Short mmCIF file of C-alpha atoms in Angstrom, two decimals:
data_model
loop_
_atom_site.label_atom_id
_atom_site.label_comp_id
_atom_site.label_asym_id
_atom_site.label_seq_id
_atom_site.Cartn_x
_atom_site.Cartn_y
_atom_site.Cartn_z
CA MET B 2 276.82 -102.54 -125.91
CA GLU B 3 279.28 -102.45 -122.99
CA THR B 4 278.19 -104.15 -119.79
CA ASP B 5 278.68 -102.53 -116.41
CA PRO B 6 281.56 -104.23 -114.53
CA LEU B 7 279.46 -104.78 -111.40
CA LEU B 8 276.72 -106.43 -113.42
CA GLY B 9 279.39 -108.59 -115.00
CA CYS B 10 280.57 -109.62 -111.52
CA ALA B 11 277.27 -109.91 -109.71
CA ALA B 12 274.56 -110.63 -112.28
CA SER B 13 274.20 -114.23 -111.13
CA ILE B 14 273.74 -113.29 -107.48
CA PHE B 15 270.81 -110.90 -107.98
CA PRO B 16 268.29 -113.77 -108.44
CA LEU B 17 269.53 -115.24 -105.14
CA ILE B 18 269.03 -111.87 -103.45
CA ASP B 19 265.47 -111.74 -104.81
CA THR B 20 264.81 -115.22 -103.43
CA VAL B 21 266.12 -114.27 -100.00
CA VAL B 22 263.95 -111.13 -99.98
CA SER B 23 260.94 -113.36 -100.68
CA ILE B 24 261.95 -115.75 -97.87
CA VAL B 25 262.32 -112.82 -95.46
CA GLN B 26 258.88 -111.50 -96.37
CA LYS B 27 257.31 -114.92 -95.77
CA ALA B 28 259.13 -115.32 -92.45
CA ARG B 29 257.87 -111.96 -91.22
CA ARG B 30 254.26 -112.91 -91.95
CA THR B 31 254.33 -115.94 -89.62
CA HIS B 32 255.17 -116.66 -85.98
CA ARG B 33 257.51 -119.51 -86.85
CA ASN B 34 259.19 -120.82 -89.98
CA SER B 35 257.52 -123.71 -91.76
CA LEU B 36 259.51 -126.80 -92.66
CA ALA B 37 259.09 -125.90 -96.33
CA LEU B 38 260.52 -122.42 -95.75
CA VAL B 39 263.49 -123.78 -93.80
CA SER B 40 264.13 -126.30 -96.57
CA ARG B 41 264.00 -123.61 -99.27
CA ALA B 42 266.21 -121.32 -97.23
CA SER B 43 268.73 -124.13 -96.77
CA GLU B 44 268.96 -124.60 -100.53
CA VAL B 45 269.54 -120.89 -101.12
CA HIS B 46 272.06 -120.77 -98.26
CA GLU B 47 274.06 -123.51 -99.97
CA GLN B 48 273.93 -121.66 -103.30
CA LEU B 49 275.16 -118.47 -101.65
CA GLN B 50 277.96 -120.33 -99.88
CA GLN B 51 279.16 -121.76 -103.18
CA TRP B 52 278.70 -118.60 -105.25
CA GLN B 53 281.82 -116.97 -106.68
CA PRO B 54 282.23 -114.01 -109.04
CA PRO B 55 283.36 -114.76 -112.59
CA HIS B 56 286.97 -115.79 -113.08
CA PHE B 57 289.22 -112.78 -113.64
CA SER B 58 289.76 -113.80 -117.28
CA VAL B 59 286.04 -113.38 -117.92
CA MET B 60 286.40 -109.71 -116.97
CA GLU B 61 289.14 -108.98 -119.53
CA SER B 62 286.65 -107.04 -121.66
CA PHE B 63 286.85 -104.33 -118.97
CA GLU B 64 290.62 -103.98 -119.29
CA GLU B 65 290.44 -100.17 -119.27
CA GLN B 66 288.42 -100.24 -116.04
CA MET B 67 290.47 -102.73 -114.04
CA GLN B 68 290.29 -100.74 -110.81
CA VAL B 69 286.51 -100.57 -111.09
CA VAL B 70 286.48 -104.30 -111.81
CA GLN B 71 288.43 -105.00 -108.62
CA HIS B 72 286.03 -102.83 -106.64
CA SER B 73 283.08 -104.54 -108.32
CA ILE B 74 284.35 -107.98 -107.32
CA GLN B 75 284.66 -106.83 -103.70
CA THR B 76 281.17 -105.31 -103.89
CA ALA B 77 279.72 -108.54 -105.26
CA GLN B 78 281.25 -110.45 -102.35
CA ALA B 79 279.87 -107.88 -99.91
CA LEU B 80 276.43 -108.42 -101.44
CA ARG B 81 276.84 -112.17 -100.99
CA TYR B 82 277.74 -111.90 -97.31
CA ALA B 83 274.99 -109.33 -96.70
CA THR B 84 272.46 -111.68 -98.27
CA LEU B 85 273.69 -114.54 -96.09
CA LEU B 86 273.30 -112.23 -93.08
CA HIS B 87 269.74 -111.30 -94.09
CA LEU B 88 268.87 -114.96 -94.61
CA HIS B 89 270.39 -115.98 -91.27
CA GLN B 90 268.25 -113.43 -89.44
CA ALA B 91 265.12 -114.73 -91.18
CA VAL B 92 265.82 -118.46 -90.80
CA PRO B 93 268.18 -118.94 -87.84
CA GLU B 94 267.36 -122.66 -87.82
CA ILE B 95 270.02 -123.10 -90.53
CA PRO B 96 273.56 -123.52 -89.11
CA SER B 97 275.48 -120.37 -89.94
CA GLU B 98 278.13 -117.94 -88.85
CA SER B 99 276.80 -115.41 -86.37
CA SER B 100 275.32 -112.08 -87.43
CA ALA B 101 278.39 -110.31 -86.05
CA GLU B 102 280.75 -112.52 -88.06
CA LEU B 103 278.80 -112.12 -91.30
CA ALA B 104 278.47 -108.37 -90.78
CA ARG B 105 282.22 -108.05 -90.28
CA LYS B 106 282.86 -109.90 -93.54
CA VAL B 107 280.54 -107.49 -95.33
CA LEU B 108 282.18 -104.43 -93.84
CA LEU B 109 285.73 -105.64 -94.48
CA LYS B 110 284.86 -105.94 -98.17
CA LEU B 111 283.33 -102.47 -98.21
CA ALA B 112 286.23 -100.97 -96.24
CA SER B 113 288.68 -102.28 -98.85
CA ILE B 114 287.03 -100.02 -101.44
CA PRO B 115 287.84 -96.28 -101.33
CA SER B 116 284.83 -94.11 -100.51
CA SER B 117 285.57 -92.19 -103.73
CA SER B 118 284.93 -95.26 -105.91
CA VAL B 119 281.88 -95.10 -108.17
CA VAL B 120 280.80 -98.56 -107.03
CA THR B 121 280.01 -97.25 -103.53
CA ASN B 122 276.71 -96.14 -105.06
CA LEU B 123 275.81 -99.85 -104.93
CA HIS B 124 276.73 -100.30 -101.28
CA ILE B 125 273.42 -99.24 -99.73
CA PHE B 126 272.01 -102.69 -98.93
CA PRO B 127 275.21 -104.32 -97.64
CA LEU B 128 276.13 -101.23 -95.63
CA LEU B 129 272.64 -101.05 -94.12
CA ALA B 130 272.40 -104.76 -93.31
CA ALA B 131 275.86 -104.88 -91.73
CA SER B 132 276.38 -101.49 -90.08
CA VAL B 133 273.33 -101.94 -87.82
CA GLU B 134 275.25 -104.81 -86.17
CA LEU B 135 278.12 -102.57 -85.07
CA THR B 136 278.63 -101.86 -81.38
CA ASP B 137 282.19 -100.49 -81.26
CA PRO B 138 282.23 -96.65 -81.32
CA GLU B 139 285.19 -96.51 -83.72
CA ASP B 140 283.49 -98.89 -86.14
CA ARG B 141 280.27 -96.90 -85.94
CA GLU B 142 282.23 -93.74 -86.71
CA TRP B 143 283.65 -95.40 -89.85
CA ALA B 144 280.14 -96.42 -90.89
CA GLU B 145 278.88 -92.88 -90.36
CA GLN B 146 281.64 -91.50 -92.58
CA ARG B 147 280.82 -94.05 -95.28
CA TRP B 148 277.11 -93.21 -95.13
CA HIS B 149 277.85 -89.50 -95.46
CA ALA B 150 280.09 -90.19 -98.46
CA ILE B 151 277.28 -92.08 -100.22
CA ILE B 152 274.69 -89.46 -99.25
CA GLY B 153 276.94 -86.72 -100.62
CA ARG B 154 277.43 -88.60 -103.87
CA LEU B 155 273.84 -89.66 -104.56
CA ARG B 156 271.85 -86.83 -102.95
CA VAL B 157 268.76 -89.04 -102.79
CA LYS B 158 266.35 -88.84 -99.85
CA ASN B 159 266.07 -92.61 -99.53
CA VAL B 160 269.77 -92.85 -98.70
CA ASP B 161 269.30 -90.34 -95.88
CA THR B 162 266.47 -92.54 -94.64
CA CYS B 163 268.74 -95.59 -94.63
CA TRP B 164 271.23 -93.74 -92.45
CA ASP B 165 268.37 -92.69 -90.15
CA ILE B 166 267.37 -96.37 -89.89
CA VAL B 167 270.91 -97.34 -88.89
CA GLN B 168 271.06 -94.68 -86.16
CA ALA B 169 267.61 -95.57 -84.83
CA THR B 170 268.55 -99.26 -84.75
CA TRP B 171 271.76 -98.50 -82.86
CA ALA B 172 269.79 -96.42 -80.33
CA ARG B 173 267.18 -99.14 -79.83
CA ARG B 174 269.81 -101.85 -79.42
CA ASP B 175 271.88 -99.75 -77.02
CA ILE B 176 268.83 -99.22 -74.80
CA HIS B 177 267.99 -102.92 -74.94
CA GLU B 178 271.57 -103.85 -74.03
CA ALA B 179 271.62 -101.41 -71.11
CA GLU B 180 268.35 -102.80 -69.73
CA LYS B 181 269.19 -106.46 -70.29
CA VAL B 182 269.57 -108.70 -67.26
CA PRO B 183 272.97 -110.46 -67.35
CA ALA B 184 272.62 -114.04 -68.56
CA GLU B 185 274.61 -116.87 -70.00
CA PRO B 186 275.86 -116.14 -73.55
CA ARG B 187 273.53 -117.54 -76.19
CA ALA B 188 274.80 -119.94 -78.82
CA ASP B 189 274.17 -118.43 -82.24
CA ILE B 190 271.82 -121.29 -83.09
CA GLU B 191 269.67 -119.74 -80.32
CA MET B 192 269.69 -116.25 -81.79
CA ASP B 193 267.81 -113.82 -79.58
CA PRO B 194 264.32 -113.58 -81.17
CA VAL B 195 264.38 -109.78 -80.91
CA CYS B 196 267.28 -109.76 -83.39
CA THR B 197 265.54 -111.81 -86.08
CA VAL B 198 263.52 -110.23 -88.89
CA ARG B 199 260.44 -110.58 -86.66
CA GLY B 200 262.09 -108.86 -83.69
CA LYS B 201 261.91 -105.29 -82.49
CA LEU B 202 265.71 -104.85 -82.76
CA HIS B 203 265.91 -105.71 -86.46
CA TRP B 204 266.27 -102.76 -88.82
CA LEU B 205 263.22 -103.84 -90.85
CA ASN B 206 261.01 -103.41 -87.79
CA VAL B 207 262.69 -100.15 -86.79
CA MET B 208 261.88 -98.89 -90.28
CA GLU B 209 258.29 -100.15 -90.01
CA ASP B 210 257.74 -98.66 -86.54
CA ARG B 211 258.91 -95.25 -87.76
CA ASN B 212 256.75 -95.48 -90.90
CA TRP B 213 259.84 -94.95 -93.00
CA GLN B 214 259.81 -96.11 -96.59
CA VAL B 215 262.82 -97.10 -98.68
CA THR B 216 262.48 -97.97 -102.35
CA PRO B 217 263.41 -101.69 -102.52
CA ILE B 218 265.41 -101.40 -105.74
CA LEU B 219 267.47 -98.58 -104.22
CA VAL B 220 268.27 -100.65 -101.14
CA PHE B 221 269.09 -103.89 -102.88
CA VAL B 222 270.74 -102.86 -106.12
CA GLY B 223 271.48 -99.19 -105.63
#
């Protein structure tokens, strides 16, 4: 039986995504991260940093789908960076690139894949996790176009809900930014608590406050 190219590229990262989802859930149930949770998150962070898709030669069985393979490799890397972003916002105690830097890495991978590619069906989680971080109007416009392309392809209500979450998160963050008293820039190690998975500006809490529901498997694996 033929294996899907994306599964061939990303199969080994899905267990890491599941682990990060579990860490995020535990972090959201407490007021601060336990030492055990930080330690576990650090281990997973290291695994994600070291993760690489299979060597190109391993993908030779998909010779007739080489373009899809290339797109699948980019998608797998986008998933990796999106998972690092999600982990960073749950356990900011671990030294990491900033949310903005990780989000840009995600979106650069996604932008390198044409919106007509079949693998964009699997872009829901990375696009959601990263596009909420956008502040530049031109970048937000690109994200909107990409969301509409996926919505048009899948025609599934949950995808519409994801786009609603992104817009609501942008609106909440824009209001917060407009009302914020000017202060010294924060080092990323001191991430603003409102931007963590416990904070009111994180998309998970926007979703919760609006009583929106998104099927987990749709978000994380398409």
